[in-house]
Short mmCIF file of C-alpha atoms in Angstrom, two decimals:
data_model
loop_
_atom_site.label_atom_id
_atom_site.label_comp_id
_atom_site.label_asym_id
_atom_site.label_seq_id
_atom_site.Cartn_x
_atom_site.Cartn_y
_atom_site.Cartn_z
CA MET A 1 103.93 -56.72 110.86
CA PRO A 2 107.37 -55.91 109.36
CA LYS A 3 109.67 -58.80 108.60
CA GLY A 4 112.06 -59.65 111.40
CA TYR A 5 115.84 -59.63 111.64
CA LEU A 6 117.43 -61.96 109.06
CA PHE A 7 114.01 -63.10 107.80
CA VAL A 8 114.79 -62.19 104.17
CA PRO A 9 118.23 -63.93 104.23
CA ILE A 10 116.61 -66.97 105.89
CA GLN A 11 113.89 -67.04 103.25
CA SER A 12 116.44 -66.68 100.43
CA VAL A 13 118.68 -69.43 101.84
CA LEU A 14 115.76 -71.81 102.29
CA ILE A 15 114.36 -71.29 98.80
CA SER A 16 117.71 -71.41 97.00
CA GLY A 17 118.88 -74.32 99.17
CA THR A 18 115.75 -76.30 98.38
CA ILE A 19 116.25 -75.77 94.64
CA ILE A 20 119.95 -76.73 94.82
CA SER A 21 119.31 -79.80 96.98
CA LEU A 22 116.53 -80.98 94.64
CA THR A 23 118.82 -80.53 91.63
CA CYS A 24 121.60 -82.49 93.33
CA LEU A 25 119.20 -85.24 94.34
CA ILE A 26 117.84 -85.58 90.80
CA LEU A 27 121.39 -85.75 89.39
CA ARG A 28 122.31 -88.40 91.96
CA LEU A 29 119.29 -90.52 91.10
CA PHE A 30 120.00 -90.15 87.38
CA VAL A 31 123.62 -91.28 87.81
CA ARG A 32 122.60 -94.21 90.00
CA ARG A 33 120.07 -95.34 87.41
CA LYS A 34 122.60 -94.85 84.64
CA ILE A 35 125.36 -96.84 86.36
CA ASN A 36 123.41 -99.47 88.27
CA SER A 37 120.11 -99.61 86.35
CA ARG A 38 118.26 -99.31 89.66
CA LEU A 39 117.90 -97.31 92.83
CA TYR A 40 118.88 -98.66 96.23
CA LEU A 41 117.24 -98.35 99.63
CA GLU A 42 119.56 -95.49 100.61
CA ASP A 43 118.33 -93.52 97.60
CA TYR A 44 114.74 -93.81 98.78
CA CYS A 45 115.83 -92.75 102.28
CA LEU A 46 117.34 -89.60 100.81
CA ILE A 47 114.15 -88.91 98.84
CA PHE A 48 112.03 -89.12 102.00
CA SER A 49 114.63 -87.09 103.90
CA TRP A 50 114.41 -84.34 101.28
CA ALA A 51 110.60 -84.40 101.55
CA PHE A 52 110.75 -83.80 105.32
CA ILE A 53 113.39 -81.09 104.94
CA LEU A 54 111.39 -79.47 102.12
CA THR A 55 108.36 -79.27 104.39
CA ALA A 56 110.44 -77.69 107.16
CA ASP A 57 111.94 -75.21 104.70
CA LEU A 58 108.53 -74.24 103.33
CA ILE A 59 107.15 -73.64 106.82
CA ASP A 60 110.08 -71.38 107.71
CA ALA A 61 110.09 -69.59 104.35
CA ILE A 62 106.36 -68.85 104.24
CA TYR A 63 105.56 -67.92 107.83
CA ASN A 64 107.13 -64.90 109.50
CA ALA A 65 105.68 -65.82 112.92
CA GLY A 66 107.82 -63.27 114.72
CA LEU A 67 111.18 -64.87 113.96
CA GLY A 68 113.81 -62.15 114.25
CA THR A 69 111.42 -59.74 116.00
CA HIS A 70 111.91 -58.56 119.58
CA VAL A 71 109.57 -60.43 121.89
CA GLN A 72 108.08 -57.26 123.39
CA ASN A 73 106.78 -56.30 119.95
CA LEU A 74 104.80 -59.52 119.46
CA SER A 75 101.24 -60.30 120.42
CA THR A 76 100.30 -63.43 122.33
CA SER A 77 98.83 -65.02 119.19
CA LEU A 78 102.06 -64.43 117.26
CA LEU A 79 104.13 -65.88 120.09
CA ASP A 80 101.94 -68.98 120.01
CA LEU A 81 102.46 -69.20 116.24
CA PHE A 82 106.21 -68.79 116.73
CA GLU A 83 106.27 -71.73 119.17
CA LYS A 84 104.28 -73.87 116.73
CA LEU A 85 106.74 -72.94 113.98
CA ILE A 86 109.74 -73.94 116.11
CA LEU A 87 108.14 -77.23 117.17
CA ALA A 88 107.11 -78.25 113.64
CA THR A 89 110.45 -77.28 112.11
CA ALA A 90 112.44 -79.07 114.82
CA CYS A 91 110.49 -82.33 114.48
CA LEU A 92 110.74 -82.30 110.68
CA PHE A 93 114.46 -81.47 110.82
CA VAL A 94 115.21 -84.30 113.28
CA THR A 95 113.28 -86.81 111.14
CA GLY A 96 114.94 -85.67 107.91
CA SER A 97 118.39 -85.80 109.53
CA CYS A 98 117.78 -89.33 110.78
CA LEU A 99 116.72 -90.51 107.32
CA ALA A 100 119.74 -88.86 105.65
CA ARG A 101 122.16 -90.53 108.06
CA SER A 102 120.30 -93.83 107.73
CA ALA A 103 120.91 -93.64 103.97
CA HIS A 104 124.66 -93.54 104.55
CA LEU A 105 124.47 -96.43 107.05
CA ILE A 106 122.46 -98.57 104.63
CA PHE A 107 125.07 -97.87 101.96
CA LEU A 108 127.92 -98.89 104.27
CA ALA A 109 126.09 -102.05 105.33
CA ARG A 110 125.64 -103.03 101.69
CA ILE A 111 129.17 -102.49 100.39
CA PHE A 112 130.78 -103.98 103.51
CA ALA A 113 128.33 -106.89 103.70
CA GLY A 114 131.18 -109.42 103.69
CA LYS A 115 132.77 -108.04 106.88
CA GLN A 116 131.01 -109.26 110.02
CA SER A 117 132.78 -106.84 112.35
CA MET A 118 131.88 -103.92 110.10
CA ARG A 119 128.29 -105.11 109.92
CA TYR A 120 128.01 -105.16 113.72
CA ALA A 121 129.58 -101.70 113.89
CA VAL A 122 127.03 -100.39 111.39
CA TYR A 123 124.20 -101.92 113.42
CA THR A 124 125.53 -100.30 116.60
CA VAL A 125 125.74 -96.84 115.02
CA THR A 126 122.30 -97.34 113.47
CA VAL A 127 120.83 -98.03 116.92
CA PHE A 128 122.62 -94.98 118.34
CA ILE A 129 121.32 -92.65 115.63
CA THR A 130 117.79 -94.09 115.64
CA VAL A 131 117.41 -94.01 119.43
CA GLY A 132 119.07 -90.59 119.65
CA SER A 133 116.79 -89.15 116.96
CA ALA A 134 113.72 -90.60 118.67
CA ALA A 135 114.89 -89.14 121.99
CA THR A 136 115.46 -85.64 120.59
CA PHE A 137 112.13 -85.81 118.74
CA SER A 138 110.43 -86.73 122.01
CA LEU A 139 112.20 -83.91 123.84
CA PHE A 140 110.64 -81.38 121.48
CA VAL A 141 107.16 -82.93 121.55
CA PHE A 142 107.02 -83.61 125.29
CA ALA A 143 109.04 -80.61 126.47
CA CYS A 144 106.08 -79.20 128.38
CA ARG A 145 103.45 -80.42 130.79
CA PRO A 146 100.79 -80.29 129.52
CA ILE A 147 102.01 -80.79 125.93
CA SER A 148 99.85 -77.93 124.62
CA LYS A 149 101.90 -75.57 126.79
CA SER A 150 104.60 -75.85 124.08
CA TRP A 151 102.55 -73.63 121.76
CA THR A 152 100.26 -71.84 124.21
CA ILE A 153 102.39 -69.50 126.28
CA THR A 154 99.54 -68.29 128.48
CA GLN A 155 98.66 -71.81 129.60
CA ALA A 156 99.78 -72.88 133.06
CA GLY A 157 102.45 -75.57 133.15
CA ARG A 158 106.18 -76.28 133.10
CA CYS A 159 108.64 -76.65 130.22
CA ILE A 160 112.21 -77.79 129.68
CA ASN A 161 114.55 -75.02 128.55
CA GLN A 162 114.12 -75.04 124.76
CA SER A 163 117.66 -73.80 124.14
CA ALA A 164 119.01 -76.77 126.11
CA ILE A 165 117.17 -79.09 123.71
CA PHE A 166 118.72 -77.27 120.74
CA ILE A 167 122.16 -77.77 122.28
CA ALA A 168 121.45 -81.47 122.84
CA VAL A 169 120.41 -81.84 119.19
CA ALA A 170 123.56 -80.07 117.95
CA ILE A 171 125.83 -82.26 120.11
CA PHE A 172 123.99 -85.40 118.98
CA ASN A 173 124.38 -84.40 115.31
CA ILE A 174 128.11 -83.77 115.76
CA CYS A 175 128.60 -87.15 117.45
CA SER A 176 126.55 -88.91 114.76
CA ASP A 177 128.53 -87.38 111.90
CA ILE A 178 131.87 -88.16 113.54
CA LEU A 179 130.78 -91.79 114.01
CA LEU A 180 129.71 -91.99 110.37
CA LEU A 181 133.04 -90.51 109.31
CA LEU A 182 135.14 -92.89 111.42
CA LEU A 183 133.04 -96.01 110.84
CA PRO A 184 134.64 -97.21 107.56
CA VAL A 185 138.20 -96.09 108.40
CA PRO A 186 139.53 -99.43 109.80
CA THR A 187 138.15 -101.40 106.85
CA ILE A 188 139.42 -98.87 104.31
CA TYR A 189 142.86 -99.04 105.92
CA ARG A 190 142.95 -102.83 105.39
CA LEU A 191 141.83 -102.71 101.75
CA LYS A 192 144.43 -103.79 99.20
CA ILE A 193 144.46 -100.49 97.38
CA THR A 194 147.00 -97.71 97.04
CA HIS A 195 147.37 -94.94 99.59
CA THR A 196 146.01 -92.47 97.02
CA GLN A 197 142.85 -94.53 96.56
CA LYS A 198 142.37 -94.72 100.34
CA VAL A 199 142.68 -90.95 100.56
CA LYS A 200 140.06 -90.58 97.81
CA PHE A 201 137.75 -92.91 99.71
CA MET A 202 138.19 -90.81 102.86
CA ILE A 203 137.50 -87.62 100.90
CA ILE A 204 134.21 -89.16 99.77
CA SER A 205 133.36 -90.02 103.38
CA ILE A 206 134.17 -86.47 104.52
CA MET A 207 132.00 -85.05 101.73
CA VAL A 208 129.09 -87.20 102.90
CA CYS A 209 129.52 -86.26 106.59
CA VAL A 210 130.46 -82.58 106.16
CA THR A 211 127.34 -81.51 108.07
CA PHE A 212 129.23 -81.88 111.37
CA ILE A 213 130.90 -78.54 110.56
CA ALA A 214 127.50 -76.84 110.30
CA SER A 215 126.40 -78.56 113.52
CA ALA A 216 129.51 -77.31 115.33
CA VAL A 217 128.88 -73.72 114.20
CA ARG A 218 125.23 -74.06 115.21
CA LEU A 219 126.27 -75.30 118.65
CA GLY A 220 128.40 -72.19 119.17
CA ILE A 221 125.44 -69.96 118.33
CA THR A 222 122.97 -71.98 120.40
CA ILE A 223 124.82 -71.93 123.75
CA PRO A 224 124.25 -68.17 124.35
CA LEU A 225 120.50 -68.78 123.90
CA LEU A 226 120.47 -70.51 127.30
CA THR A 227 120.44 -67.10 128.99
CA SER A 228 118.54 -65.19 126.30
CA ARG A 229 115.49 -63.15 127.32
CA ASP A 230 114.57 -62.38 123.71
CA LEU A 231 114.42 -65.78 121.99
CA THR A 232 112.26 -64.69 119.06
CA TYR A 233 115.00 -62.23 118.04
CA ASP A 234 118.07 -64.21 119.05
CA THR A 235 116.86 -67.42 117.36
CA ALA A 236 117.08 -65.81 113.90
CA ARG A 237 120.73 -66.76 113.35
CA LEU A 238 119.95 -70.29 114.51
CA GLY A 239 117.11 -70.47 111.98
CA LEU A 240 119.50 -69.39 109.23
CA LEU A 241 122.03 -72.10 110.15
CA VAL A 242 119.37 -74.80 110.44
CA GLY A 243 118.22 -73.93 106.92
CA ILE A 244 121.78 -74.26 105.61
CA GLU A 245 122.47 -77.49 107.51
CA ALA A 246 119.20 -79.09 106.42
CA ASN A 247 120.04 -78.66 102.74
CA ILE A 248 123.67 -79.74 103.22
CA LEU A 249 122.28 -83.02 104.59
CA ILE A 250 120.90 -83.71 101.11
CA ILE A 251 123.56 -82.04 98.97
CA ALA A 252 126.63 -83.64 100.61
CA PRO A 253 125.74 -87.31 99.90
CA CYS A 254 124.99 -86.38 96.28
CA LEU A 255 128.38 -84.78 95.53
CA PRO A 256 130.35 -87.98 94.69
CA ALA A 257 127.61 -89.16 92.32
CA ILE A 258 127.43 -85.72 90.70
CA GLN A 259 131.18 -85.72 90.09
CA GLN A 260 130.92 -89.13 88.51
CA GLY A 261 128.01 -87.90 86.41
CA PHE A 262 130.12 -85.05 85.05
CA ARG A 263 132.90 -87.51 84.18
CA ILE A 264 130.43 -89.75 82.37
CA ALA A 265 128.92 -86.80 80.50
CA SER A 266 132.34 -85.56 79.36
CA SER A 267 133.56 -88.96 78.17
CA ASN A 268 132.96 -90.61 74.81
CA HIS A 269 130.41 -93.41 75.17
CA ASN A 270 131.33 -96.33 72.96
CA ILE A 271 128.99 -99.32 73.00
CA MET A 272 131.12 -102.49 72.97
CA PRO A 273 130.00 -105.15 70.43
CA GLY A 274 128.60 -108.43 71.73
CA GLY A 275 127.47 -109.30 75.23
CA PRO A 276 125.95 -106.89 77.72
CA SER A 277 125.94 -103.20 77.03
CA LYS A 278 129.18 -101.59 78.28
CA THR A 279 130.72 -98.17 78.13
CA ARG A 280 134.02 -96.52 78.81
CA ASN A 281 134.33 -93.65 81.20
CA SER A 282 137.21 -91.42 82.12
CA PHE A 283 138.39 -93.90 84.75
CA GLY A 284 138.68 -96.83 82.35
CA THR A 285 136.36 -99.63 81.37
CA ALA A 286 133.40 -100.17 83.65
CA ARG A 287 129.95 -101.62 83.11
CA LEU A 288 127.21 -99.12 83.65
CA ASP A 289 124.59 -101.85 84.01
CA ALA A 290 126.45 -103.73 86.75
CA PRO A 291 125.33 -103.51 90.38
CA LEU A 292 127.57 -102.16 93.09
CA LYS A 293 129.93 -104.79 94.46
CA THR A 294 130.32 -105.68 98.09
CA ILE A 295 133.60 -105.48 99.94
CA GLU A 296 135.01 -108.73 98.47
CA GLY A 297 135.18 -107.18 95.02
CA LEU A 298 135.57 -103.58 96.07
CA SER A 299 139.33 -103.21 95.76
CA SER A 300 139.63 -103.97 92.04
CA GLU A 301 136.61 -101.88 91.11
CA PHE A 302 137.76 -99.00 93.30
CA LYS A 303 141.08 -98.89 91.41
CA GLN A 304 139.16 -98.44 88.16
CA ASN A 305 136.62 -95.99 89.48
CA PRO A 306 136.99 -94.56 92.99
CA PHE A 307 133.60 -92.88 92.66
CA CYS A 308 131.75 -96.12 91.84
CA ILE A 309 130.72 -96.43 95.47
CA THR A 310 128.82 -93.19 95.73
CA ALA A 311 126.85 -93.08 98.91
#
C-alpha cells in the first residue's frame, strides 16, 4: 500500500525529533551531574517521559496503518490496525506528558520548599494534572463498549466520538501548561531580586511550558475532525503535530540547562586551592558540587547565576 498523506513528513519529524530530544536530555543530565554531582527526581521523571514518548514515536514512524490514506481505500484489517495505532499512541503520549509535567512540579516543590502556600499550590496542580491525565487515559481505553470495539470496527457496540476525546486532551494540556506557567509567578514577584532577574526567571518558566502553543495549534486542527467522515486521512496533520509536541515536552525543560552547559564549556575552569573543588563560570563564582538551594537561599544564588535553577 502506498504511503499516506504526510506520512513521510511525520516519519521524518518523529525520527529527527527523537534524536534531538535525546541529545537535549543527555546534555541536561550531564550539566546536572556537573553542577550538582547528582540527579534529582525530576530528572528521572523526564527520562521515563522520554521513554514513553520514544515508544509512541517509534510506533508512528514504523507503522503506516493507513494514516493519511482515504478511508475508502483501506481494508477492514488496516482500519483495525489504524485504531490500534491511535489508541497505543494516545495512551503513551498522555503518560509521557504527565511525567514531563510532573518533573516540573517536583522541581518547583523542591526549590520553593520553604513556602507553605507555594507547596499547597504545587500539590493542588499536581492533583489536577494527575487526575486529568488518568481521566484522559481512561477515555481512550474505555471509549467503547465493549472495549475491543475500539480496535475492531466490525464489532457491534457503541463508542464516544474519538475527535471529542482529542479535543478534551488538547484543552487539558493547554490548561495544565498555563497553570505551570502561572504557578511560580506570585513567589517570583516577592523575591528580593532585580526586575531583570525576575524577567529571566519568567523566561525560563515560559521555555519549560512552551508546549501550550503546540497544544493550542493542535486544538485548532482537531475541532474540524468532529464532523470528519474521513478520519484516517484528516488525522494526518494531527499526527504530525502530536509528534512535534511530544518531543517539545522533552526539549523545552532541557533548554535552560543546555544554555548553562554552553556557558560552562566556554568559560575557563580554574580549580580554587584548598577546600572543596570550585570553579568559576561566566556568571561569577559558583560551586559546581553544591546542591540546588531552596527558596530561602534562592535570591542570592539567582543573582550570581539565573540558570542555576534549571528545571
